[in-house]
Amino acid sequence: MGAGRWNAWRKSEPDVQPDLSQADLRGANLSGMDLAEAVMSLANLKKANLSGANLKASNMAGSILEDVNLAGCVMVGSNLSGARLTRTNLAGADMRRVNLSGARFGGDAILTGTDLGGANLAGAKLGGSILSGANLARSNLAGADLRNTDLSGANLSGAVTAGAHFDGADLSGTILDDLGELDDSELEDDYVEVEAEPEYVPEEDFAEPRIDDFPEELPPEPEALEPEPMPEPEPEPEPEPEPEPEPEPEPEPVAAAPVADPNAFFSYQSGEWAVFSLVINGFDDRTEEEKRNLVALLKRYNKFVVGEASDVCMSTRGDAIIGVFNEPAQSLLFAANYINVLKNINVEAFAAVHWGTATIKTDPGDGEMELVVDSISPAARLEPIGSTGEILVLEELHSRVADQSDLFDFNKVVRKWKRAGDSNDNAVDAVCYQVMPVN
């Protein structure tokens, strides 16, 4: 089926979502085709031609896209997490807000002039790729491997670069305004070794000795004196034989302590999570120690309830403590318990829970996990103006737990919502659900 007939069919059946997951499409000519919102996860598209195709909001997670022509295609909002893109041509493609976390581009991928504004490239392997003139503004490059890449003329303004590696990258003409947590050592300037100038030595230090510097007559040598005879030493008594020492027991071998690999990189895991925001009035005005103590209190509660092996990944932003759970129902139950824990120490709070994408950074040394707040999808950053003790969710999260009436009661309400960090003046009314756990 050619592009014309395919696109006509898509137009006549707008509600049908093509499912091409795990399909073998090697070498297929899909140029110009409308594949918007198609499911193509784990598909094999090696050497396929997708130039000019519409792949907006498609799911291509884990797909094989090696040697593929994607030049000029539209991929806004698509999911390519974990995809293999070796030697892929993405020149001029529209890839805004694409999820490329953990994707592998190999050394010959072409992304010249590609629009990756707001894209999630956390942990992506881009070493040696060509990104000259690409737009990476506000993208998430946390933990990305950008070694030996061509970033000349690229726009990285506002990008999150925590843990990214830029060794050997060409950054000539690159816009680097407002980078997030970029270590200066990652952008070392070229240097030239300058030989040290020879140390100045005064001329008199090189003057040859003159004859008149020596004395006219040398003093006579003293007469040699015969040495007095030394008394012969008395014979020493023969030492008594010492008993042979008993052999000491060999020490038991001690296992060597594990040594952290100094070259180990942080690992990054991106995925979909239940994202909770525990909003505490005046939290942002507290001292850093007070903030740490409150987060530590909640983490201790997690381990007390779930066990030592459990550690909910948390971070802070503004007046909120933010964390992620795998299960929406679990996040709602814990949010209610967090509110009660804080109430017992006279700290008032309310909570919002969303379903969205986020990235977790793990330290290879101690295994400590940290939520990369800037990686949270925009919709999951919305905060309500709630009342103390409330738990509020929007439809996206509600649809995932609506059938669990044995655990929760839901009450449809209208609350004002705003973006995290905005003032209350910018809040707008939205229909949402008040969640009350069933006792």
XYZ file of C-alpha atoms in Angstrom:
439
model
C 0.000 0.000 0.000
C 1.454 3.352 -1.025
C 1.434 6.535 1.034
C -1.586 7.933 -0.833
C -3.893 4.980 -0.158
C -2.636 4.602 3.419
C -3.217 8.254 4.253
C -6.673 8.153 2.676
C -7.516 5.151 4.872
C -6.235 6.943 7.985
C -8.393 9.933 7.124
C -11.493 7.770 6.704
C -10.823 5.863 9.956
C -9.509 8.534 12.360
C -10.314 6.493 15.481
C -8.272 3.458 14.442
C -4.826 3.328 16.059
C -2.434 1.293 13.887
C -0.688 -1.408 15.908
C 2.657 -2.292 14.335
C 4.342 -3.380 17.556
C 7.110 -5.964 16.998
C 6.457 -5.790 13.233
C 9.258 -6.674 10.808
C 9.447 -3.576 8.578
C 13.065 -3.860 7.478
C 13.701 -1.918 4.276
C 10.064 -0.752 4.018
C 9.260 2.484 2.159
C 7.050 4.456 4.561
C 8.004 7.933 3.346
C 5.244 10.515 3.681
C 2.905 8.143 5.513
C 0.578 9.250 8.319
C 1.692 7.146 11.300
C 0.555 9.578 13.991
C -0.177 7.848 17.328
C 0.774 4.475 15.830
C 2.082 1.771 18.169
C 5.457 0.634 16.802
C 7.194 -0.452 19.990
C 9.917 -3.097 19.498
C 9.402 -2.953 15.715
C 12.359 -3.692 13.419
C 12.637 -0.781 10.963
C 16.241 -1.299 9.935
C 17.053 0.487 6.633
C 13.436 1.692 6.278
C 12.626 5.005 4.571
C 10.459 7.238 6.782
C 11.470 10.590 5.325
C 8.678 13.151 5.639
C 6.454 10.740 7.584
C 4.055 11.934 10.278
C 5.041 10.094 13.469
C 3.511 12.568 15.895
C 2.763 11.041 19.338
C 3.727 7.564 18.106
C 5.074 4.883 20.441
C 8.379 3.516 19.110
C 9.914 2.496 22.429
C 12.663 -0.091 22.017
C 12.373 -0.118 18.225
C 15.322 -0.774 15.893
C 15.875 2.274 13.679
C 19.387 1.569 12.413
C 20.310 3.016 8.993
C 16.832 4.597 8.762
C 16.043 7.790 6.845
C 13.878 10.010 9.087
C 14.931 13.315 7.532
C 12.242 15.988 7.804
C 9.724 13.766 9.579
C 7.370 15.036 12.317
C 7.812 13.189 15.619
C 6.478 15.701 18.159
C 5.676 14.015 21.488
C 6.727 10.536 20.343
C 8.173 7.878 22.633
C 11.518 6.477 21.431
C 12.897 5.491 24.820
C 15.497 2.743 24.491
C 15.399 2.853 20.668
C 18.490 2.012 18.580
C 19.285 4.802 16.115
C 22.763 3.940 14.825
C 23.608 5.705 11.530
C 20.096 7.184 11.425
C 19.437 10.360 9.422
C 17.241 12.743 11.446
C 18.332 15.949 9.730
C 15.658 18.643 9.991
C 13.225 16.395 11.868
C 10.701 17.946 14.280
C 11.375 16.065 17.526
C 10.077 18.501 20.106
C 9.173 16.934 23.456
C 10.209 13.467 22.230
C 11.147 10.887 24.869
C 14.589 9.560 23.877
C 15.691 8.483 27.342
C 18.211 5.664 27.110
C 18.210 5.736 23.296
C 21.435 4.710 21.510
C 22.487 6.766 18.495
C 25.883 5.251 17.745
C 28.682 7.293 16.221
C 27.253 8.208 12.834
C 23.748 9.525 13.547
C 22.924 12.777 11.730
C 20.796 15.304 13.631
C 21.834 18.442 11.769
C 19.218 21.155 12.299
C 16.949 18.766 14.219
C 14.457 20.432 16.601
C 14.808 18.641 19.960
C 13.350 21.450 22.070
C 12.052 20.100 25.382
C 13.062 16.526 24.482
C 13.980 13.971 27.149
C 17.459 12.621 26.325
C 18.330 11.471 29.838
C 20.953 8.732 29.669
C 20.957 8.711 25.845
C 24.124 7.542 24.051
C 24.949 10.250 21.485
C 28.737 9.881 21.366
C 30.142 10.933 17.980
C 26.794 12.072 16.555
C 26.387 15.217 14.440
C 24.086 17.781 16.096
C 25.365 20.937 14.426
C 22.671 23.625 14.421
C 20.269 21.423 16.400
C 17.798 22.975 18.839
C 18.184 21.407 22.298
C 16.678 24.287 24.273
C 15.077 23.182 27.563
C 15.906 19.551 26.779
C 16.789 17.018 29.469
C 20.369 15.816 28.880
C 20.886 14.426 32.372
C 23.490 11.662 32.199
C 23.643 11.774 28.400
C 26.850 10.681 26.647
C 27.781 13.566 24.301
C 31.475 12.786 23.981
C 33.045 13.687 20.627
C 29.733 15.029 19.289
C 29.507 17.943 16.853
C 27.398 20.541 18.690
C 28.672 23.524 16.733
C 25.997 26.209 16.491
C 23.519 24.147 18.529
C 21.150 25.789 21.033
C 21.436 24.305 24.545
C 19.876 27.229 26.409
C 17.985 26.092 29.497
C 19.000 22.448 28.985
C 19.464 20.187 32.022
C 22.982 18.762 31.810
C 23.497 17.188 35.241
C 25.876 14.246 34.832
C 26.203 14.722 31.055
C 29.592 14.045 29.420
C 30.938 16.555 26.866
C 34.545 15.339 26.568
C 35.881 16.092 23.080
C 32.625 17.709 21.907
C 32.776 20.576 19.378
C 31.021 23.464 21.152
C 32.073 26.257 18.803
C 29.220 28.745 18.483
C 27.020 26.695 20.809
C 24.459 28.657 22.866
C 24.974 27.620 26.499
C 22.760 30.076 28.403
C 21.176 28.983 31.709
C 22.482 25.420 31.657
C 21.295 23.289 34.537
C 24.112 21.928 36.736
C 26.823 21.794 34.081
C 30.216 21.281 35.658
C 32.877 23.627 34.305
C 35.246 20.672 34.086
C 33.026 19.211 31.373
C 33.787 22.159 29.116
C 37.542 22.489 29.588
C 39.166 24.997 27.266
C 42.009 23.883 25.043
C 45.351 24.828 26.478
C 48.916 25.131 25.196
C 51.876 24.144 27.307
C 54.383 26.999 27.598
C 57.969 26.077 28.309
C 59.314 27.678 31.461
C 61.745 30.535 30.857
C 65.351 29.696 31.897
C 66.181 30.956 35.358
C 68.486 33.992 35.320
C 71.883 33.245 36.867
C 74.183 36.224 37.692
C 77.285 36.462 35.523
C 79.649 36.341 38.513
C 78.433 32.838 39.305
C 80.082 31.721 36.063
C 83.473 33.524 36.715
C 86.509 31.255 36.506
C 88.719 31.057 39.634
C 91.772 33.360 39.537
C 95.327 32.374 40.553
C 95.472 35.015 43.277
C 92.455 33.381 44.890
C 94.755 30.573 46.105
C 97.204 31.024 49.094
C 100.878 31.604 48.178
C 102.142 28.778 50.481
C 100.287 25.743 51.584
C 100.484 24.902 55.323
C 102.804 21.975 56.219
C 101.164 18.621 56.637
C 101.096 17.423 60.265
C 103.429 14.545 61.243
C 101.778 11.194 61.256
C 101.355 9.706 64.757
C 101.621 6.001 65.357
C 98.339 4.642 66.644
C 98.251 3.230 70.171
C 97.826 -0.540 70.262
C 94.235 -1.570 70.886
C 93.643 -4.080 73.714
C 92.590 -7.503 72.520
C 88.905 -8.127 73.191
C 87.975 -10.775 75.738
C 86.346 -13.823 74.169
C 82.566 -13.669 74.354
C 80.768 -16.669 75.835
C 78.980 -18.854 73.343
C 75.246 -18.045 73.309
C 72.883 -20.672 74.609
C 70.754 -22.164 71.833
C 67.290 -20.593 71.784
C 64.279 -22.862 71.397
C 62.679 -22.722 67.988
C 59.500 -20.608 68.082
C 56.234 -22.385 67.493
C 54.755 -21.529 64.079
C 51.991 -18.946 64.312
C 48.649 -19.929 62.806
C 48.081 -18.430 59.385
C 45.520 -15.615 59.477
C 42.218 -16.266 57.790
C 41.893 -14.480 54.458
C 39.931 -11.251 54.694
C 37.695 -10.334 51.807
C 38.824 -7.137 50.171
C 36.430 -4.224 50.565
C 34.699 -3.301 47.336
C 36.327 -0.358 45.650
C 34.084 2.100 43.831
C 34.909 2.505 40.174
C 36.027 6.160 39.801
C 35.019 6.064 36.138
C 31.499 4.768 36.780
C 28.725 6.999 35.456
C 25.465 7.807 37.167
C 22.680 5.586 35.865
C 19.381 7.084 34.775
C 15.987 5.413 34.595
C 13.135 7.134 32.799
C 9.573 5.912 32.775
C 5.957 6.562 33.660
C 5.200 7.073 37.337
C 2.563 8.232 39.767
C 4.057 11.615 40.709
C 2.919 13.089 44.022
C 3.416 16.660 45.236
C 3.069 17.195 48.969
C 2.438 20.935 49.251
C 3.456 22.516 52.575
C 2.680 26.175 53.155
C 5.926 28.117 53.659
C 8.127 25.085 52.947
C 10.324 27.063 50.533
C 11.104 29.576 53.319
C 12.432 26.910 55.673
C 16.152 26.317 56.133
C 17.855 23.592 54.104
C 18.325 21.566 57.284
C 14.604 21.775 58.106
C 13.732 20.644 54.574
C 16.131 17.691 54.792
C 14.689 16.692 58.169
C 11.121 16.616 56.836
C 12.136 14.530 53.803
C 14.125 12.185 56.078
C 11.063 11.808 58.323
C 8.932 10.651 55.385
C 11.653 8.265 54.179
C 11.874 6.727 57.656
C 8.119 6.250 57.542
C 8.447 4.475 54.163
C 10.958 1.990 55.563
C 8.909 1.459 58.729
C 5.751 0.624 56.751
C 7.118 -1.096 53.635
C 10.463 -2.396 54.881
C 14.151 -1.631 54.727
C 14.364 -2.537 51.037
C 11.910 0.199 50.084
C 13.090 3.699 49.351
C 10.674 6.134 47.713
C 12.613 8.506 45.489
C 11.993 12.105 46.616
C 13.131 15.637 45.889
C 11.933 19.170 46.628
C 10.838 22.185 44.615
C 9.303 25.397 45.927
C 6.719 24.610 48.604
C 6.461 20.930 47.663
C 8.094 17.599 48.438
C 7.881 15.563 45.228
C 8.209 11.810 44.789
C 7.281 8.932 42.498
C 5.587 5.546 42.884
C 5.097 2.688 40.442
C 1.429 2.247 41.333
C -1.176 5.075 41.406
C -3.147 3.462 44.257
C 0.001 3.147 46.356
C 0.834 6.824 45.799
C -2.632 7.893 47.005
C -2.424 5.765 50.156
C 1.041 7.044 50.992
C 0.016 10.651 50.285
C -2.768 10.315 52.878
C -0.342 8.809 55.384
C 2.256 11.526 54.742
C -0.345 14.183 55.501
C -1.149 12.466 58.822
C 2.542 12.067 59.717
C 3.117 15.786 59.186
C -0.084 16.664 61.038
C 1.311 14.912 64.122
C 4.196 17.412 64.191
C 1.893 20.393 63.488
C 2.846 20.727 59.808
C -0.158 21.337 57.536
C -0.095 19.919 54.015
C -2.246 18.808 51.089
C -1.338 16.618 48.123
C -1.756 16.315 44.366
C -1.027 13.098 42.456
C -0.485 12.894 38.674
C 0.436 10.272 36.109
C 3.460 11.355 34.058
C 7.029 10.703 32.984
C 10.143 11.378 35.048
C 13.803 10.348 35.373
C 15.556 8.882 38.420
C 19.326 9.266 38.862
C 21.221 6.566 40.796
C 24.691 7.028 42.281
C 26.841 3.988 41.310
C 28.809 4.277 44.541
C 26.199 4.172 47.302
C 23.077 3.404 45.273
C 21.438 6.644 46.427
C 18.500 7.586 44.189
C 17.484 11.132 43.301
C 14.453 12.336 41.369
C 15.487 14.704 38.544
C 12.740 17.289 39.090
C 13.315 19.049 35.756
C 12.601 15.780 33.936
C 8.990 15.563 35.171
C 6.524 15.996 32.314
C 4.797 19.423 32.311
C 1.290 18.106 33.068
C 2.596 16.293 36.159
C 4.021 19.545 37.545
C 0.612 21.185 37.989
C -0.279 22.131 41.561
C -3.751 22.805 42.953
C -4.669 25.473 45.451
C -6.012 22.995 47.970
C -7.081 22.907 51.574
C -5.201 21.254 54.410
C -5.589 17.477 54.332
C -6.927 17.270 50.772
C -5.704 14.850 48.104
C -6.577 16.036 44.589
C -6.143 14.299 41.228
C -6.965 15.164 37.631
C -8.716 12.835 35.180
C -5.495 11.182 33.926
C -4.755 9.721 37.369
C -8.405 9.208 38.317
C -8.999 6.967 35.285
C -6.337 4.575 36.589
C -7.877 4.087 40.051
C -11.593 4.791 39.465
C -12.439 1.071 39.694
C -10.863 0.710 43.166
C -13.908 1.842 45.141
C -12.956 -0.567 47.930
C -9.916 1.609 48.627
C -11.043 5.146 47.798
C -14.039 7.445 47.687
C -13.975 10.043 44.904
C -15.742 13.377 45.006
C -15.774 15.504 41.844
C -14.892 19.121 42.686
C -13.583 22.280 41.039
C -10.254 23.649 42.229
C -7.836 26.229 40.917
C -4.653 24.749 39.407
C -1.387 26.410 38.440
C 2.041 25.503 37.176
C 4.612 24.762 39.874
C 6.310 27.990 40.911
C 3.593 30.289 39.517
C 1.691 32.685 41.737
C -1.910 31.979 42.693
C -2.984 34.815 40.382
C -2.193 32.605 37.367
C -4.330 29.687 38.582
C -7.327 28.523 36.525
C -10.402 26.514 37.500
C -10.341 22.823 36.606
C -12.594 19.855 37.319
C -10.754 17.322 39.477
C -11.375 14.650 42.093
C -11.021 14.776 45.845
C -9.713 11.400 47.015
C -10.538 9.960 50.437
C -9.082 6.570 51.418
C -11.683 4.157 52.794
C -10.913 3.294 56.422
